[in-house]
PDB file of C-alpha atoms in Angstrom:
ATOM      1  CA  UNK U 855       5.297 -12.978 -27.245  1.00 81.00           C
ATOM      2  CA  UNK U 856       8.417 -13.566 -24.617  1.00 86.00           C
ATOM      3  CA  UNK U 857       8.527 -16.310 -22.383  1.00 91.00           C
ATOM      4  CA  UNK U 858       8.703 -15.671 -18.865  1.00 88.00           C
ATOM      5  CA  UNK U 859      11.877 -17.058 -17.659  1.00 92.00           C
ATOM      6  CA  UNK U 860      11.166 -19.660 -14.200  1.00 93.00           C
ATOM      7  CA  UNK U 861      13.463 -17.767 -11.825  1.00 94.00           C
ATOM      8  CA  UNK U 862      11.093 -14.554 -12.521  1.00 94.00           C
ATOM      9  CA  UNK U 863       7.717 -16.091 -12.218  1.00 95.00           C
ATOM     10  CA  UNK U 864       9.107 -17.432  -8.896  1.00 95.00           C
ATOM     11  CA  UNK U 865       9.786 -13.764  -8.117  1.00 96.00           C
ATOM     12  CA  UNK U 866       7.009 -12.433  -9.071  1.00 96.00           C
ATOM     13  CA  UNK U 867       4.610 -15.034  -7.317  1.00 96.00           C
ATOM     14  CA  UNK U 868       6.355 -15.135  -4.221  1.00 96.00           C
ATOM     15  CA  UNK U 869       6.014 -11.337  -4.150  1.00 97.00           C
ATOM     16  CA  UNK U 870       2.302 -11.729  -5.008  1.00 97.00           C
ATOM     17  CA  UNK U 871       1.306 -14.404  -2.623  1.00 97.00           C
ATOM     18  CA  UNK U 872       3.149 -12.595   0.591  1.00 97.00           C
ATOM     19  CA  UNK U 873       1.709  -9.174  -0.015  1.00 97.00           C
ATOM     20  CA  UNK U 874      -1.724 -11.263  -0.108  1.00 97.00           C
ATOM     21  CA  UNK U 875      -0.557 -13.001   3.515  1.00 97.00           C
ATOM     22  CA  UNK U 876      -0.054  -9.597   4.509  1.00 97.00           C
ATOM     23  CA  UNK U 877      -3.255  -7.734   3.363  1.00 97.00           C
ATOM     24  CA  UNK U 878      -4.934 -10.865   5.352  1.00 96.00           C
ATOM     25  CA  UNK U 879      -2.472 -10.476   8.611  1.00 97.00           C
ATOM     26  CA  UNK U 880      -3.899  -6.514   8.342  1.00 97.00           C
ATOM     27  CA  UNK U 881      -7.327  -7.829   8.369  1.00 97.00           C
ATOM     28  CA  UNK U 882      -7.388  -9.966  10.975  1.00 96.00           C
ATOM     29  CA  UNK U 883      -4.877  -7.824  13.135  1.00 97.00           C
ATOM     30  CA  UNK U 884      -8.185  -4.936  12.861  1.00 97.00           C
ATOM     31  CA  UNK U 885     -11.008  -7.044  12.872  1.00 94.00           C
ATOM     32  CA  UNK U 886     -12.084  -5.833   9.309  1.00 95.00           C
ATOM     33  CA  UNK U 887     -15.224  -7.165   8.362  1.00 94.00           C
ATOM     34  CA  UNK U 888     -15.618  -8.781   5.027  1.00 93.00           C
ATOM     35  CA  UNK U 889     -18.425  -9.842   2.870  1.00 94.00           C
ATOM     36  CA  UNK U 890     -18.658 -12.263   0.073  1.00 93.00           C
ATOM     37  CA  UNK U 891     -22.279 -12.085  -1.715  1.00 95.00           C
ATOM     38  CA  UNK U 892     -24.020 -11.553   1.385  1.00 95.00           C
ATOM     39  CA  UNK U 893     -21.666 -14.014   3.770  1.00 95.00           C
ATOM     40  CA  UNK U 894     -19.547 -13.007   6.543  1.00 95.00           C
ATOM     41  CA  UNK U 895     -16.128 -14.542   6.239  1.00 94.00           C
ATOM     42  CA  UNK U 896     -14.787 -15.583   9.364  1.00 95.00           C
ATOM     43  CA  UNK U 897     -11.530 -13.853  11.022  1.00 95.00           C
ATOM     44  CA  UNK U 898     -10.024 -17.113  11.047  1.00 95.00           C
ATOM     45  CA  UNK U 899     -10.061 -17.904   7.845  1.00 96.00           C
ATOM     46  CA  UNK U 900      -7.613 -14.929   6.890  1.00 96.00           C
ATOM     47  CA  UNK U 901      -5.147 -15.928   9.435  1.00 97.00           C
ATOM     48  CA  UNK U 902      -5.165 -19.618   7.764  1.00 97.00           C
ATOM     49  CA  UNK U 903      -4.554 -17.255   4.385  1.00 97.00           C
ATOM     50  CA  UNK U 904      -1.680 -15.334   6.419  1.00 97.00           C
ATOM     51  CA  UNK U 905       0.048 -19.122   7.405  1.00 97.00           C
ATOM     52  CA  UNK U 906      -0.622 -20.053   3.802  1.00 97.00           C
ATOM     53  CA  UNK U 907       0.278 -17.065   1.607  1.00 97.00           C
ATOM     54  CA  UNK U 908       3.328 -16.595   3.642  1.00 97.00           C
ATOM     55  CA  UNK U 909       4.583 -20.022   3.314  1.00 98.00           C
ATOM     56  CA  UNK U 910       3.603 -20.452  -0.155  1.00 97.00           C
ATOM     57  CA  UNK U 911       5.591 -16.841  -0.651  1.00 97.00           C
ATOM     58  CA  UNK U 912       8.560 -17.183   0.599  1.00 96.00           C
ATOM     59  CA  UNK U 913       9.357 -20.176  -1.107  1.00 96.00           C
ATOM     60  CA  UNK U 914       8.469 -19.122  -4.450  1.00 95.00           C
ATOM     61  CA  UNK U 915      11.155 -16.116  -3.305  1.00 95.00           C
ATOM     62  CA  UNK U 916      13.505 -19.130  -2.174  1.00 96.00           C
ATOM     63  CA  UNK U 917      12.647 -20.806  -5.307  1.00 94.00           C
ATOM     64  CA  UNK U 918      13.950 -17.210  -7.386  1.00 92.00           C
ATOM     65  CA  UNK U 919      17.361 -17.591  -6.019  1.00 88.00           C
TER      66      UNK U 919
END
């Protein structure tokens, strides 16, 4: 099996982690409902996963440089 080198497992997470700030910004941006086994989450806790995928993102793309 090959070994992922560092530089593009930063990549790759960074790339990961934004688009998943993003799909949250989209949620909360149109008041999508969501439901985990029967809960409600609450709109604010996808814009706390926008702040946080975003920051974690782009610095595992700052991290790929």
């Amino acid at each position: 099996m090959r070994e992922m080198k560092q530089k593009n497992f930063n990549l790759l997470a960074g790339i990961l982690l934004f688009l998943a700030g993003t799909l949250h910004f989209v949620r909360s941006v149109n008041a999508w409902d969501a439901t985990l086994n029967n809960w409600d989450v609450p709109l604010f806790m996808s814009w706390i996963a926008v702040v946080v995928g975003w920051y974690v993102g782009l610095n595992g793309l700052r991290l790929s440089k």
